[in-house]
PDB file of C-alpha atoms and ligand atoms in Angstrom:
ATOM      1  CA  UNK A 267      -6.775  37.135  -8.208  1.00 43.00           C
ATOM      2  CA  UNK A 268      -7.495  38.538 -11.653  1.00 44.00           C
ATOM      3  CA  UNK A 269      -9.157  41.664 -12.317  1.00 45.00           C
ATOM      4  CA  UNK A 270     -12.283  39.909 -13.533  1.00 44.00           C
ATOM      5  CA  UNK A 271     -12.431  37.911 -10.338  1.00 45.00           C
ATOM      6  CA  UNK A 272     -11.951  41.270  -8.055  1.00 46.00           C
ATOM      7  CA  UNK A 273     -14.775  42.748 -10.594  1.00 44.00           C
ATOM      8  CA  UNK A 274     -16.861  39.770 -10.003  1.00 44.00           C
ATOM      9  CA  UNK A 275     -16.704  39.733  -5.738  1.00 46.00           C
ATOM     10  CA  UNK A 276     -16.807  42.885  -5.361  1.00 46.00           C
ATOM     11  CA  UNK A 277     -20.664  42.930  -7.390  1.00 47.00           C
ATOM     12  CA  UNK A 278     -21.384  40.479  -5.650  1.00 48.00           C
ATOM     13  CA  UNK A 279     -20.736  42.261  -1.989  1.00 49.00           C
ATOM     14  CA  UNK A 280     -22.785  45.553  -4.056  1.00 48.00           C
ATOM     15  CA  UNK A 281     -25.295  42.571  -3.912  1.00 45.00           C
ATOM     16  CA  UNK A 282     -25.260  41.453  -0.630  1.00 47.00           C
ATOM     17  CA  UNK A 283     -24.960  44.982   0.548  1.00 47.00           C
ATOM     18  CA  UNK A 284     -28.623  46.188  -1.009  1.00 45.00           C
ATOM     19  CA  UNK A 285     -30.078  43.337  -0.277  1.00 44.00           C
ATOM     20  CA  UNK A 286     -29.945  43.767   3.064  1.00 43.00           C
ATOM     21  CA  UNK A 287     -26.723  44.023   5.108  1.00 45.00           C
ATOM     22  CA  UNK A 288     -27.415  47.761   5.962  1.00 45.00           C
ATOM     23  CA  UNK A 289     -30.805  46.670   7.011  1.00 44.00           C
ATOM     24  CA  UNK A 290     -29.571  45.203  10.004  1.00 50.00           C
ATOM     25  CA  UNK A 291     -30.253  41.334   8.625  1.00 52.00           C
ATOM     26  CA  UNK A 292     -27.069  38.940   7.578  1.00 50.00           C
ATOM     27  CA  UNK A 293     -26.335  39.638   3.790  1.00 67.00           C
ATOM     28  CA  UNK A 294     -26.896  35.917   2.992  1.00 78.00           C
ATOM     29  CA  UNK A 295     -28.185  33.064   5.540  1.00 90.00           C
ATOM     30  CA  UNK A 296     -25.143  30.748   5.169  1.00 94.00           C
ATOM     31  CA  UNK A 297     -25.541  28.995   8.489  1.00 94.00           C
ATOM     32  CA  UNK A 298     -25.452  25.315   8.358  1.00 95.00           C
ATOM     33  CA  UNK A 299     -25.128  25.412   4.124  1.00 95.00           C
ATOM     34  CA  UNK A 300     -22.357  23.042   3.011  1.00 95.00           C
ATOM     35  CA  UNK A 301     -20.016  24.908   0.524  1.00 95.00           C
ATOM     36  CA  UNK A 302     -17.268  22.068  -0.575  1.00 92.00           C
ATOM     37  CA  UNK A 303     -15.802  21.027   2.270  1.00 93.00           C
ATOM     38  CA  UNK A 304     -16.652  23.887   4.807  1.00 95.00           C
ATOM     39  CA  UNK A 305     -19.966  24.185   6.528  1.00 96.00           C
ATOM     40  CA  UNK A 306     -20.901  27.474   7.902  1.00 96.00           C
ATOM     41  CA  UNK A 307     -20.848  27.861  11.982  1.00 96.00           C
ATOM     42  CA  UNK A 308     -22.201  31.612  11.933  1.00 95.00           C
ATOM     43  CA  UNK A 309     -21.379  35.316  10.963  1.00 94.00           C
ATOM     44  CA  UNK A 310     -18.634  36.993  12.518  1.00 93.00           C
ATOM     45  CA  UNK A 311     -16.982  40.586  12.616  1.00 91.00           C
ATOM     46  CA  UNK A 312     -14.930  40.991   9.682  1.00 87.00           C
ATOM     47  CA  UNK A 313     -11.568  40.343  10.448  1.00 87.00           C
ATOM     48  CA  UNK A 314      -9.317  43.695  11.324  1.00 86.00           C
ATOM     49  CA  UNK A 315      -6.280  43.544   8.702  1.00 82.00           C
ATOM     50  CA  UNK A 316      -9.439  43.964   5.871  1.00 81.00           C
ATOM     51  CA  UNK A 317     -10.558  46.895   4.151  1.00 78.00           C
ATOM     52  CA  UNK A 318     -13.451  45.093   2.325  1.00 77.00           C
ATOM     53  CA  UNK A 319     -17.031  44.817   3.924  1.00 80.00           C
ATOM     54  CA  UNK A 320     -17.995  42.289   2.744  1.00 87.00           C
ATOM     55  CA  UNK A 321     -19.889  39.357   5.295  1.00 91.00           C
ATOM     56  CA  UNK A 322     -17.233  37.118   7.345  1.00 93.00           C
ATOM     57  CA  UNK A 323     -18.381  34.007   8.293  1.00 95.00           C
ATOM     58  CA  UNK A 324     -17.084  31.272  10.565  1.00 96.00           C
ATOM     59  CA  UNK A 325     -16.597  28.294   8.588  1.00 96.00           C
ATOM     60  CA  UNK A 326     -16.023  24.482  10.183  1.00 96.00           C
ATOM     61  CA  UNK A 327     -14.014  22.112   7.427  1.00 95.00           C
ATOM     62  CA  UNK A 328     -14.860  18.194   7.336  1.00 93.00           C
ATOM     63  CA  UNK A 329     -11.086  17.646   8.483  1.00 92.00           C
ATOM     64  CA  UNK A 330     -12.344  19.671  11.961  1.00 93.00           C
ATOM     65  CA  UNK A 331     -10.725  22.869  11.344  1.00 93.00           C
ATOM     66  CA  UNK A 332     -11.842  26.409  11.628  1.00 95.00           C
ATOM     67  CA  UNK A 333     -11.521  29.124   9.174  1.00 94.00           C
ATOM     68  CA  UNK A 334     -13.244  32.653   8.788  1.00 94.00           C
ATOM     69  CA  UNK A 335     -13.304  33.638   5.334  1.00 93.00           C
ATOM     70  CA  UNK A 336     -15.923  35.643   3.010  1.00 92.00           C
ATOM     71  CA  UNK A 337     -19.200  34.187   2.399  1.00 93.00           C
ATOM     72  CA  UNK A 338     -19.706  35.541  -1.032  1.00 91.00           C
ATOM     73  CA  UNK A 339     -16.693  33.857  -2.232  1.00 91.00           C
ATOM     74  CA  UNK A 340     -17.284  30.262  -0.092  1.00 93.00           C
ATOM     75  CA  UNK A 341     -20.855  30.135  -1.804  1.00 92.00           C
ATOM     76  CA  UNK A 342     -19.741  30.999  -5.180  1.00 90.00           C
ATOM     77  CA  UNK A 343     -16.231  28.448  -5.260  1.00 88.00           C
ATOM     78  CA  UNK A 344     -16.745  26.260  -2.248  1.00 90.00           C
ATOM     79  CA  UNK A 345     -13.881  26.164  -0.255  1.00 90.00           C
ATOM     80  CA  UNK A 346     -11.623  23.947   2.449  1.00 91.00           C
ATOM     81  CA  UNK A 347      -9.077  24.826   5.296  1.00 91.00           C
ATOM     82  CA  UNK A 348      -6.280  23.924   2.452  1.00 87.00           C
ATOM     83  CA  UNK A 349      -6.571  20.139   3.202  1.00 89.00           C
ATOM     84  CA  UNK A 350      -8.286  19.618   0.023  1.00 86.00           C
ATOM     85  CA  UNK A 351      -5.432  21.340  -1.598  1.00 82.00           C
ATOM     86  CA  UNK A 352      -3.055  19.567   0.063  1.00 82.00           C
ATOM     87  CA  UNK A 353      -4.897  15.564  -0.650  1.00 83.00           C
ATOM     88  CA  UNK A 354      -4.980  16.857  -4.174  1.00 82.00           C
ATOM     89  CA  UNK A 355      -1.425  17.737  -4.011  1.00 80.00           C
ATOM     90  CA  UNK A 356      -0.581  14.080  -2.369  1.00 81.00           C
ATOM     91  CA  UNK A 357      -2.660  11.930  -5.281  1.00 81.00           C
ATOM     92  CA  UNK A 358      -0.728  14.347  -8.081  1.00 80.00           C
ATOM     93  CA  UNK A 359       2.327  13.024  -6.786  1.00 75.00           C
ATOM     94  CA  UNK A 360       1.589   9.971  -5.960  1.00 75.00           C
ATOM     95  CA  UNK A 361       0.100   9.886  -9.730  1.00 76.00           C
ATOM     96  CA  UNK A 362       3.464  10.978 -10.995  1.00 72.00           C
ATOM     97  CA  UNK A 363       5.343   8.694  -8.751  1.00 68.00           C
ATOM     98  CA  UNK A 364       3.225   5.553 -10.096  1.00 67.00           C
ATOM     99  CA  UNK A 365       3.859   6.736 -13.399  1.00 69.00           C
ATOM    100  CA  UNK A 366       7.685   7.441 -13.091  1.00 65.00           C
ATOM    101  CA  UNK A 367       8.316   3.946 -11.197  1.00 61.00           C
ATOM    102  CA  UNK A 368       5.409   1.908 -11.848  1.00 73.00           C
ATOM    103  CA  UNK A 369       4.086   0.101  -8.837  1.00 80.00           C
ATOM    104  CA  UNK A 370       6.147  -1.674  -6.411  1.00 85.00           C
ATOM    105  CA  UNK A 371       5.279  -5.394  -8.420  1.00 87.00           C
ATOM    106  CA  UNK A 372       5.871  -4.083 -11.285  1.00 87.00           C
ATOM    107  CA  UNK A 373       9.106  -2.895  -9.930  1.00 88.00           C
ATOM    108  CA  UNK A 374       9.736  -6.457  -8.581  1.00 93.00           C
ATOM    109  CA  UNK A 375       8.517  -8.267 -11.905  1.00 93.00           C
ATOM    110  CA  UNK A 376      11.337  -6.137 -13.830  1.00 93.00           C
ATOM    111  CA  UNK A 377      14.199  -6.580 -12.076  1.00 95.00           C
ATOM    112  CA  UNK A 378      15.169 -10.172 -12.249  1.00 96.00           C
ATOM    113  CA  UNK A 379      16.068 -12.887 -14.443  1.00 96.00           C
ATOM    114  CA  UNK A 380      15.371 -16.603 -14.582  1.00 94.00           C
ATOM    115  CA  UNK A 381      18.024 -18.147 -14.770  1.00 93.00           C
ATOM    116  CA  UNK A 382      18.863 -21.705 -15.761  1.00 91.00           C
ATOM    117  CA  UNK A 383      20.026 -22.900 -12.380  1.00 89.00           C
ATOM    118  CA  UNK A 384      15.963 -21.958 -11.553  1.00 91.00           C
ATOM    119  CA  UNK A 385      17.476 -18.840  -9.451  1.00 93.00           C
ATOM    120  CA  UNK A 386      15.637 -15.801 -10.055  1.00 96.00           C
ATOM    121  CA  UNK A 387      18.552 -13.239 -10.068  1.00 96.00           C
ATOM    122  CA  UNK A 388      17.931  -9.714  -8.996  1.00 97.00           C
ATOM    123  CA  UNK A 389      19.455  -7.644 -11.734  1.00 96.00           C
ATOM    124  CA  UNK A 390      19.208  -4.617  -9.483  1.00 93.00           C
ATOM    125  CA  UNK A 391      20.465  -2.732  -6.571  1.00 93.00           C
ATOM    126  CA  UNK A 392      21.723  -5.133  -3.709  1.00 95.00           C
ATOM    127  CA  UNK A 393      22.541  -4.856   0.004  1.00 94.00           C
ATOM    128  CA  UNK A 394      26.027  -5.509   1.653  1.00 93.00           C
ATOM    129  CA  UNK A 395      25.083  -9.193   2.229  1.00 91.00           C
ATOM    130  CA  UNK A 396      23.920  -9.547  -1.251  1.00 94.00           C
ATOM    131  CA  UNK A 397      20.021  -9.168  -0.610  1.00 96.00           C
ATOM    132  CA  UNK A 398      18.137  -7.646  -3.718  1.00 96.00           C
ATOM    133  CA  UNK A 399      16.700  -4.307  -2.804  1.00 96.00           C
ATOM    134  CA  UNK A 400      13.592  -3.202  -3.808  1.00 93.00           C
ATOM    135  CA  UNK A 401      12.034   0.593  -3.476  1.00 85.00           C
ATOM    136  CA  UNK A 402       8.934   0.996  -2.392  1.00 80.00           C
ATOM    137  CA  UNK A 403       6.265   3.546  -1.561  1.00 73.00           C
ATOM    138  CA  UNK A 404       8.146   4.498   1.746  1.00 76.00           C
ATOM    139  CA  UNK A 405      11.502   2.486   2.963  1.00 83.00           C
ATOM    140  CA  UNK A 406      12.766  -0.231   0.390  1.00 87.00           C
ATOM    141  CA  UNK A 407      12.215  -3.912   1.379  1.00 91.00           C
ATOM    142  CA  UNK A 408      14.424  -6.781   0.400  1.00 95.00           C
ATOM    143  CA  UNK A 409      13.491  -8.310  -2.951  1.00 96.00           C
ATOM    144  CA  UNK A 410      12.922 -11.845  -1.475  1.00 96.00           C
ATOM    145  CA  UNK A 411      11.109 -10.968   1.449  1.00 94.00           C
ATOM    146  CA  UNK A 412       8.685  -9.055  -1.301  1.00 93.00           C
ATOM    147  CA  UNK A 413       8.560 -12.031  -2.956  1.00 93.00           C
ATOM    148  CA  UNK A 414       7.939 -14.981  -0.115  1.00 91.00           C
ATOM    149  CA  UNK A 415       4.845 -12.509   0.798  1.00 88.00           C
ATOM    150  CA  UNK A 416       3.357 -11.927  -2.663  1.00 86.00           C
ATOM    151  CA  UNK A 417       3.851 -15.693  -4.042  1.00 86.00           C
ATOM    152  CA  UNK A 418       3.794 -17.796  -0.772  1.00 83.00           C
ATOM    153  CA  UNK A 419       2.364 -16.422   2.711  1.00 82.00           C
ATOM    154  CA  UNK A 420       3.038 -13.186   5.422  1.00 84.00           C
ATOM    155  CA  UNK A 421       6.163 -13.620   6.988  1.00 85.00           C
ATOM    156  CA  UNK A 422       5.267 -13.905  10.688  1.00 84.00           C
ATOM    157  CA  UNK A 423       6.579 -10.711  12.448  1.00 85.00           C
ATOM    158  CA  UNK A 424      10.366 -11.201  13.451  1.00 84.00           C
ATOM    159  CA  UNK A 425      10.474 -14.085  10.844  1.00 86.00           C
ATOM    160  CA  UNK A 426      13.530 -14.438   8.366  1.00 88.00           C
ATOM    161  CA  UNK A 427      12.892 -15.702   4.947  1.00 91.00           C
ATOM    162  CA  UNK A 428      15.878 -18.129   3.750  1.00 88.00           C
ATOM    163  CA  UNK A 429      16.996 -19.491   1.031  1.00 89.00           C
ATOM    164  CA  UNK A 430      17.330 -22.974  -0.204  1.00 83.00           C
ATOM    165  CA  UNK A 431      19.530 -21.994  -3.233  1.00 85.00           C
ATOM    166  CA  UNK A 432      22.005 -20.228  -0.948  1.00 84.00           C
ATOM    167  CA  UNK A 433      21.929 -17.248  -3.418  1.00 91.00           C
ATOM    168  CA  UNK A 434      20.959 -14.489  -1.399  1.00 93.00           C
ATOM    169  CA  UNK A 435      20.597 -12.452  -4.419  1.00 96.00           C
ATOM    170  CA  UNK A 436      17.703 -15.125  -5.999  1.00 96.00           C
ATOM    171  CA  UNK A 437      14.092 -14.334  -5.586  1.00 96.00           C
ATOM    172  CA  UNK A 438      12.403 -17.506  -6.635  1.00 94.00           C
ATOM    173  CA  UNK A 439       9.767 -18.133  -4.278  1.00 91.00           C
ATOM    174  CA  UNK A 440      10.292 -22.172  -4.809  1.00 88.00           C
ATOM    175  CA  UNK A 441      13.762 -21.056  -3.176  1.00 87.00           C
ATOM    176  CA  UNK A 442      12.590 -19.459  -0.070  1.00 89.00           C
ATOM    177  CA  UNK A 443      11.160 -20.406   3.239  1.00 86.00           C
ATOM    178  CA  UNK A 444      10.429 -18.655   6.773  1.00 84.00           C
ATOM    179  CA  UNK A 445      12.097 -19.756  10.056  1.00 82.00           C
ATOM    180  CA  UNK A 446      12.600 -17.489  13.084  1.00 78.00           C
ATOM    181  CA  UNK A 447      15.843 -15.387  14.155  1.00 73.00           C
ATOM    182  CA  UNK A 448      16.605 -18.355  16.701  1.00 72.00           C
ATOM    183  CA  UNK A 449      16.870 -20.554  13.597  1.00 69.00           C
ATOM    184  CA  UNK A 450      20.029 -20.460  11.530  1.00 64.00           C
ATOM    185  CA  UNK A 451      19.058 -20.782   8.128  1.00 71.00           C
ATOM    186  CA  UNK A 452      21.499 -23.360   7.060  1.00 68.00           C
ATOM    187  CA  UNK A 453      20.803 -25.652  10.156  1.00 64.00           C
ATOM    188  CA  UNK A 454      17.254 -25.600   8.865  1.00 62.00           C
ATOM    189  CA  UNK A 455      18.020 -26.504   5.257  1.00 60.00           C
ATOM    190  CA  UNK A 456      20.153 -29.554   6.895  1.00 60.00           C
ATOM    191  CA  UNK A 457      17.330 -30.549   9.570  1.00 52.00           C
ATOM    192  CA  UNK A 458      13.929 -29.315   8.420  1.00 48.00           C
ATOM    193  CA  UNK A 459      13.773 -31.104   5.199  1.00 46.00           C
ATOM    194  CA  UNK A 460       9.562 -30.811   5.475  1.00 45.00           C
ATOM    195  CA  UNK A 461      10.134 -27.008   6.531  1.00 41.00           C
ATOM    196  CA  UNK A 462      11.653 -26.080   3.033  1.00 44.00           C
ATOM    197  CA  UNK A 463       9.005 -25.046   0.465  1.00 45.00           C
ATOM    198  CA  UNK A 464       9.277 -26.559  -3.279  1.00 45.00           C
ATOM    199  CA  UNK A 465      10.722 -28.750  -5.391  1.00 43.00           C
ATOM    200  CA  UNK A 466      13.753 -26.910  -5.881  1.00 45.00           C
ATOM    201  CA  UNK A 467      15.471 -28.750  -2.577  1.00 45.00           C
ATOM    202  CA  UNK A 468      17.357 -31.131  -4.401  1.00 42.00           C
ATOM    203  CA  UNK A 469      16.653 -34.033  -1.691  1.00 44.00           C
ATOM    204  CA  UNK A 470      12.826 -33.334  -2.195  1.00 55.00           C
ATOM    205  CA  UNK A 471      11.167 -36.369  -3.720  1.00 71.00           C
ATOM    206  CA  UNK A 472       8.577 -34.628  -4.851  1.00 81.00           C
ATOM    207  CA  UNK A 473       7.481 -31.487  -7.659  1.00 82.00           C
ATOM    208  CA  UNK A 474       4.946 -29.286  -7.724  1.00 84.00           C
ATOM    209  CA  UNK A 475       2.826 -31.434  -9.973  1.00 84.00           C
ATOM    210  CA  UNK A 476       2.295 -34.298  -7.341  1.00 86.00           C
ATOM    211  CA  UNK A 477       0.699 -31.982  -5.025  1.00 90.00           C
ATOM    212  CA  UNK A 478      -2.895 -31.575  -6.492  1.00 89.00           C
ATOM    213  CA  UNK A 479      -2.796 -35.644  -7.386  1.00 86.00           C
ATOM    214  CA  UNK A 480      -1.573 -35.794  -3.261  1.00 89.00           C
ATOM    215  CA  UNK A 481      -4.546 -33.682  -2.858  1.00 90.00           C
ATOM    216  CA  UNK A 482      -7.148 -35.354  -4.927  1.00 87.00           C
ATOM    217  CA  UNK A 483      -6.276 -38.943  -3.682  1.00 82.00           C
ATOM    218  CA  UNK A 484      -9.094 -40.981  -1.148  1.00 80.00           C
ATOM    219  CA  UNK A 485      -6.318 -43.340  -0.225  1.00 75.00           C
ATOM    220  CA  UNK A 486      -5.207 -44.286   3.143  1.00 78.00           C
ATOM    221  CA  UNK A 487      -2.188 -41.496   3.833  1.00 79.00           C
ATOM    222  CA  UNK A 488       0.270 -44.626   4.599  1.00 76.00           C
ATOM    223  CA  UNK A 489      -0.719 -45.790   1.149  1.00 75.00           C
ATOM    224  CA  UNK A 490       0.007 -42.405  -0.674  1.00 78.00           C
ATOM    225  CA  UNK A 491       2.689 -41.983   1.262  1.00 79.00           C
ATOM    226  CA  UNK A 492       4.407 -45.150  -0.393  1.00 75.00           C
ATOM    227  CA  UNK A 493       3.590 -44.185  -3.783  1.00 75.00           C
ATOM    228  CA  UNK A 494       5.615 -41.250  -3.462  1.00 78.00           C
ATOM    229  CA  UNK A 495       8.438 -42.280  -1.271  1.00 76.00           C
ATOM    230  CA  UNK A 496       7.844 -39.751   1.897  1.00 79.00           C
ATOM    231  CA  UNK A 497       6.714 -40.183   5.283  1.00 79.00           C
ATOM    232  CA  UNK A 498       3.250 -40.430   6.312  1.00 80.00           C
ATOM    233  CA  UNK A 499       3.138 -36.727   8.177  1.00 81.00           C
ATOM    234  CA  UNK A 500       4.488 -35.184   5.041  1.00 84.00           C
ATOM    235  CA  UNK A 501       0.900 -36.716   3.374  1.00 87.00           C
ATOM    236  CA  UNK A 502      -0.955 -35.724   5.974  1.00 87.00           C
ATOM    237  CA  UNK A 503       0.588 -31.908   6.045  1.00 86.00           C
ATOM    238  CA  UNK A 504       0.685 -31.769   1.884  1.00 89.00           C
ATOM    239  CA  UNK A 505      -3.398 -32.549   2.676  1.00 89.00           C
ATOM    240  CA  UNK A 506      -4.061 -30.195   5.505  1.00 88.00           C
ATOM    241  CA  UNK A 507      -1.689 -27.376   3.687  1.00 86.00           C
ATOM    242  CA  UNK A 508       0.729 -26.879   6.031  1.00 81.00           C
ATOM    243  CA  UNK A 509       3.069 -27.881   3.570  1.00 84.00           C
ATOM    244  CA  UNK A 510       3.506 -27.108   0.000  1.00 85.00           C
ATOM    245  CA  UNK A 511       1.232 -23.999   0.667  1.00 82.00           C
ATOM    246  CA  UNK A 512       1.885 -22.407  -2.624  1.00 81.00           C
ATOM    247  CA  UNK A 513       0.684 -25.069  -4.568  1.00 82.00           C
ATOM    248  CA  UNK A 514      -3.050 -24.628  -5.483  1.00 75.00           C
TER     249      UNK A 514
HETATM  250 ZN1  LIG B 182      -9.748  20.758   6.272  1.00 62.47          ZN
HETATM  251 ZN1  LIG B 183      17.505 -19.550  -5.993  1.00 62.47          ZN
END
């Protein structure tokens, strides 16, 4: 507290005092007045460990707690429990943390390279089984995982993301596709042909540019199906977007 501040309460208390404290009546009516975030429950003794006599008043913060503390000063400065202090305290730093690192996609967006195999290669750190790692606002993530959810869809709780490319440092969405734990990824990429996402499995017949003309066309799905060499299911799930999902 500065001097001018101690100068400044203390005239005020001279205030309170003649106007009517050692008449028997509260110095000022605070009761149920909003001062920041505290709201005023109701006069109390002035606490022991003070010299001062100035009013005490029980004060009730928004975040439920209880505080006494001088009227004079509430009225005049507002006040809070110290949870105002504290979410001011937590935005600062988040502030400064946005500004040191950026957010977490722009953290993503700057740490690979396109590379001419299609691969996008994490430039950064990695895991022990080669998995880009990317920090985040609390524990890192994996760089592909980021990116299957941001580009493509959720990944269904317990769900691995694999990838077509076998690079487990690339974080091309067109590269990556969900299956559960039970499913090995490389079984999948054998099997599953109409599982994997993208034109970037080299036995896919078609690219991302037939979708929308799968899309548009009124033709019987046996018929499309022809024109583009794949079964008659793959039509029908390219239509009802259970397939090619990332394809507007
Ligand atoms: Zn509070
Ligand atoms: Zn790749």
């Amino acid at each position: 507290m500065t001097l001018t501040n101690i100068n400044v309460s203390l005239k005020v208390d001279n205030l309170t005092k003649q106007k009517g404290l050692h008449m028997g009546k509260p110095a000022l009516e605070l009761t149920g007045k909003k001062f920041g975030r505290f709201t005023a429950i109701e006069r109390v003794e002035k606490p022991k460990n003070t010299k001062q006599s100035a009013a005490y008043w029980l004060f009730e913060c928004e975040c439920g707690e209880r505080r006494v503390r001088k009227g004079s000063e509430v009225a005049r400065v507002g006040g809070s429990c110290g949870c105002l202090k504290s979410e001011v305290n937590r935005k600062a730093m988040k502030k400064m943390q946005l500004e040191k690192h950026g957010t977490v996609l722009d953290r993503f967006l700057s740490r690979f390279k396109k590379s001419h195999t299609g691969c996008w290669v994490w430039e950064s750190h990695t895991d022990k089984d080669g998995y880009g790692i990317l920090p985040a606002n609390g524990p890192s993530i994996r760089a592909h995982r980021f990116s299957f959810e941001y580009y493509i869809e959720p990944i269904i709780k317990g769900n691995v993301v694999c990838h077509t490319c076998d690079n487990p440092s690339c974080v091309n969405p067109d590269h990556l596709f969900q299956g559960t734990v039970k499913d090995n990824c490389n079984d999948m990429i054998d099997k599953g042909r109409d599982k994997i996402i993208g034109s970037n499995n080299n036995k896919s017949k078609l690219t991302e540019s037939d979708i929308p003309k799968i899309r548009g066309m009124d033709a019987h799905n046996s018929v499309i199906a022809a024109v583009f060499g794949v079964s008659e299911s793959t039509i029908k799930r390219i239509k009802n977007k259970t397939l090619w999902r990332h394809v507007k």
